Coordinates of C-alpha atoms and ligand atoms in Angstrom, one line a residue:
M192 CA -13.7 0.7 15.1
N193 CA -12.6 -2.6 16.5
S194 CA -11.8 -4.6 13.4
L195 CA -10.6 -4.2 9.8
E196 CA -14.0 -5.6 8.7
E197 CA -15.8 -3.0 10.8
I198 CA -13.8 -0.3 9.1
A199 CA -14.6 -1.7 5.7
Q200 CA -18.3 -1.6 6.5
L201 CA -18.1 2.0 7.6
V202 CA -16.1 2.9 4.5
Y203 CA -18.8 1.4 2.2
R204 CA -21.4 3.7 3.8
C205 CA -19.1 6.7 4.3
T206 CA -20.2 10.2 3.4
N207 CA -17.4 12.2 5.2
C208 CA -16.5 14.0 2.0
D209 CA -17.9 14.8 -1.5
L210 CA -16.0 11.9 -3.1
H211 CA -18.9 9.7 -2.0
L212 CA -21.2 11.5 -4.5
G213 CA -19.3 10.3 -7.5
R214 CA -18.4 6.8 -6.5
T215 CA -19.8 3.5 -7.8
N216 CA -18.2 1.6 -4.9
A217 CA -16.1 2.7 -2.0
V218 CA -12.8 0.8 -1.8
P219 CA -11.8 -0.2 1.7
G220 CA -8.4 -1.8 2.5
E221 CA -8.0 -5.4 1.8
G222 CA -5.8 -8.3 2.8
S223 CA -4.7 -10.5 5.6
P224 CA -5.5 -9.2 9.1
N225 CA -2.2 -10.8 10.2
A226 CA -0.1 -9.2 7.4
K227 CA 3.4 -8.0 8.4
V228 CA 3.6 -5.7 5.4
M229 CA 1.0 -3.0 4.7
F230 CA 1.0 -1.1 1.4
I231 CA -0.6 2.3 1.2
G232 CA -1.5 3.7 -2.2
E233 CA -3.2 6.9 -3.3
G234 CA -6.8 6.2 -4.1
P235 CA -9.1 4.1 -6.3
G236 CA -9.0 4.4 -10.1
V237 CA -11.7 3.5 -12.5
Q238 CA -11.4 -0.3 -12.2
E239 CA -11.2 -0.1 -8.4
D240 CA -14.3 2.1 -8.3
R241 CA -16.1 -0.5 -10.4
Q242 CA -15.1 -3.5 -8.4
G243 CA -14.8 -2.0 -4.9
R244 CA -11.3 -3.5 -4.5
P245 CA -7.9 -1.8 -4.3
F246 CA -5.3 -2.2 -7.0
V247 CA -7.2 -4.3 -9.5
G248 CA -6.4 -2.1 -12.6
P249 CA -3.1 -1.9 -14.5
A250 CA -1.2 -0.6 -11.5
G251 CA -2.6 -3.4 -9.5
Q252 CA -1.5 -6.0 -12.0
F253 CA 2.0 -4.6 -11.8
L254 CA 1.8 -4.7 -8.0
D255 CA 0.8 -8.4 -8.2
E256 CA 3.8 -9.0 -10.4
L257 CA 6.1 -7.2 -8.0
L258 CA 4.7 -9.2 -5.1
A259 CA 5.2 -12.4 -7.0
S260 CA 8.8 -11.3 -7.7
I261 CA 9.5 -11.6 -4.0
G262 CA 7.5 -14.7 -3.5
M263 CA 4.5 -13.1 -2.0
N264 CA 0.9 -12.6 -2.9
R265 CA -2.1 -10.4 -1.8
G266 CA -3.2 -12.9 0.7
Q267 CA -0.1 -12.3 2.8
V268 CA -0.2 -8.5 2.8
Y269 CA -2.6 -5.7 3.5
I270 CA -3.3 -3.0 0.9
A271 CA -4.9 0.4 1.8
N272 CA -5.2 3.8 0.2
M273 CA -5.0 7.4 1.3
V274 CA -8.6 7.9 0.1
N275 CA -11.2 5.2 -0.3
C276 CA -13.3 6.7 -3.0
R277 CA -12.3 7.6 -6.6
P278 CA -11.5 11.2 -7.2
P279 CA -13.2 12.4 -10.4
Q280 CA -11.2 11.9 -13.6
N281 CA -8.5 10.4 -11.3
R282 CA -7.4 13.8 -10.2
D283 CA -5.1 14.1 -7.1
P284 CA -6.9 13.7 -3.8
L285 CA -7.4 17.0 -2.0
P286 CA -6.1 17.5 1.5
A287 CA -9.6 17.7 2.9
E288 CA -10.4 14.3 1.2
I289 CA -7.3 12.8 2.6
G290 CA -8.2 14.2 6.0
A291 CA -11.8 12.8 5.8
C292 CA -10.3 9.3 5.3
G293 CA -7.5 9.8 7.8
A294 CA -9.3 8.1 10.8
Y295 CA -9.9 4.9 8.8
L296 CA -6.2 4.7 7.8
D297 CA -5.0 5.5 11.3
R298 CA -7.1 2.7 12.8
Q299 CA -6.2 0.3 10.0
I300 CA -2.5 0.8 10.9
E301 CA -3.2 0.4 14.6
L302 CA -5.2 -2.7 14.2
L303 CA -2.9 -4.3 11.8
D304 CA 0.3 -3.2 13.6
P305 CA 2.5 -4.1 10.7
S306 CA 6.2 -4.7 10.9
L307 CA 6.7 -2.6 7.8
I308 CA 4.6 0.0 6.0
V309 CA 5.4 0.4 2.3
T310 CA 4.2 3.8 1.0
L311 CA 3.4 3.8 -2.7
G312 CA 3.9 7.2 -4.3
R313 CA 4.0 10.7 -3.0
F314 CA 0.6 11.0 -1.2
S315 CA 1.2 8.1 1.3
L316 CA 4.8 9.3 1.6
G317 CA 3.4 12.7 2.7
R318 CA 1.3 11.1 5.4
F319 CA 4.5 10.1 7.2
F320 CA 7.1 12.6 5.9
P321 CA 5.2 15.7 4.7
G322 CA 6.9 17.8 2.0
E323 CA 9.5 15.2 1.1
S324 CA 10.1 14.3 -2.5
I325 CA 9.6 10.7 -3.5
S326 CA 12.8 10.6 -5.6
R327 CA 14.8 11.5 -2.5
A328 CA 12.9 9.4 0.0
R329 CA 12.5 6.2 -2.0
G330 CA 14.3 3.0 -1.2
R331 CA 15.3 3.9 2.4
V332 CA 13.6 2.5 5.5
R333 CA 13.0 5.1 8.2
E334 CA 11.2 5.1 11.5
K335 CA 8.2 7.4 12.2
D336 CA 6.2 7.2 15.4
G337 CA 7.8 3.9 16.2
R338 CA 6.9 2.4 12.8
R339 CA 9.2 1.3 10.0
I340 CA 8.3 3.1 6.8
Y341 CA 9.7 2.2 3.4
P342 CA 8.7 4.7 0.7
I343 CA 8.8 3.5 -2.9
M344 CA 7.4 4.9 -6.1
H345 CA 3.8 4.3 -7.1
P346 CA 3.4 1.3 -9.5
A347 CA 1.3 3.4 -11.8
A348 CA 4.1 5.9 -12.3
A349 CA 6.4 3.1 -13.0
L350 CA 4.1 1.3 -15.5
Y351 CA 5.3 3.0 -18.7
R352 CA 8.8 4.3 -17.8
R353 CA 11.6 1.9 -17.9
E354 CA 13.9 3.7 -15.4
M355 CA 11.1 4.0 -12.9
R356 CA 10.2 0.3 -13.4
D357 CA 13.8 -0.7 -12.7
S358 CA 13.9 1.4 -9.5
I359 CA 10.6 0.1 -8.1
M360 CA 11.6 -3.5 -8.9
E361 CA 14.9 -2.9 -7.2
D362 CA 13.2 -1.3 -4.1
F363 CA 10.7 -4.1 -4.0
R364 CA 13.4 -6.8 -4.0
R365 CA 14.7 -5.5 -0.7
I366 CA 11.4 -6.0 1.2
P367 CA 12.1 -9.6 2.3
E368 CA 15.5 -8.6 3.7
I369 CA 13.9 -5.6 5.5
L370 CA 11.3 -7.8 7.0
A371 CA 14.0 -10.2 8.2
Q372 CA 15.8 -7.4 9.8
G373 CA 12.7 -6.5 11.8
R374 CA 12.6 -10.0 13.1
Q375 CA 16.2 -9.9 14.2
Q376 CA 15.5 -6.8 16.2
N377 CA 12.7 -8.7 17.9
P378 CA 13.9 -12.3 18.2
E379 CA 10.8 -13.3 20.1
A380 CA 8.5 -12.5 17.3
E381 CA 6.9 -15.6 15.9
I382 CA 7.5 -16.4 12.3
S383 CA 4.4 -18.0 11.0
Q384 CA 4.1 -20.4 8.1
E385 CA 2.5 -17.7 6.0
E386 CA 5.4 -15.3 6.3
Q387 CA 8.0 -17.8 5.1
T388 CA 8.5 -16.6 1.6
P389 CA 9.0 -19.2 -1.2
P390 CA 11.8 -18.5 -3.7
P391 CA 11.1 -15.5 -6.0
E392 CA 9.4 -16.0 -9.3
Q393 CA 10.5 -14.4 -12.5
L394 CA 8.7 -11.3 -13.5
S395 CA 6.6 -12.3 -16.4
L396 CA 5.5 -8.8 -17.5
F397 CA 8.8 -7.7 -18.8
Ligands
LIG669 N1 -3.8 3.4 -7.4 C1 -3.9 3.5 -6.1 O1 -3.2 4.3 -5.5 N2 -4.8 2.8 -5.4 C2 -5.5 1.9 -6.0 O2 -6.3 1.2 -5.3 C3 -5.4 1.7 -7.4 C4 -4.6 2.5 -8.1

């Protein structure tokens, strides 16, 4: 697998686990191949399965709002999932299903080589820090295998609960600062036009 596009093509045709039997569309990762931030969610829901794109349902709308709140948009980031096909009735993905998609995710991370990986929710947290609880891990950047991981809550969990919404918004607000810290540690890294974030917009949803 030599490019993100090649991975996407393989994911569309993938039959590595039984989730392919119930899918309308597989949902490969999406975004800029030059993204400095990679978000990793859980798996497609009903809207994502219909459209073949990650985070296009209600949780995705919230993710868009969160990105806008820090002056970013989808074109500047990369969004992937632990599993690329929708689990039936949106049940939790099984370990075997996560395992069947693992090589795609590993290679996406390698090819993208992001400065920061933001895990959304407990399943992607578990990929880097197995067994940890999201409420303890959230909001702290840590290194794992030479990569900076920033666990935050899943936007779907935060959709309808005020206190979770506040905490995910607060954690999101720190992303630009965390990215800037990454650059300081590596002063030779080039800062491209696309990474220079415009001033934050107001969140319109709330
Ligand atoms: N939730 C996820 O974790 N991923 C998606 O793509 C959509 C909703």
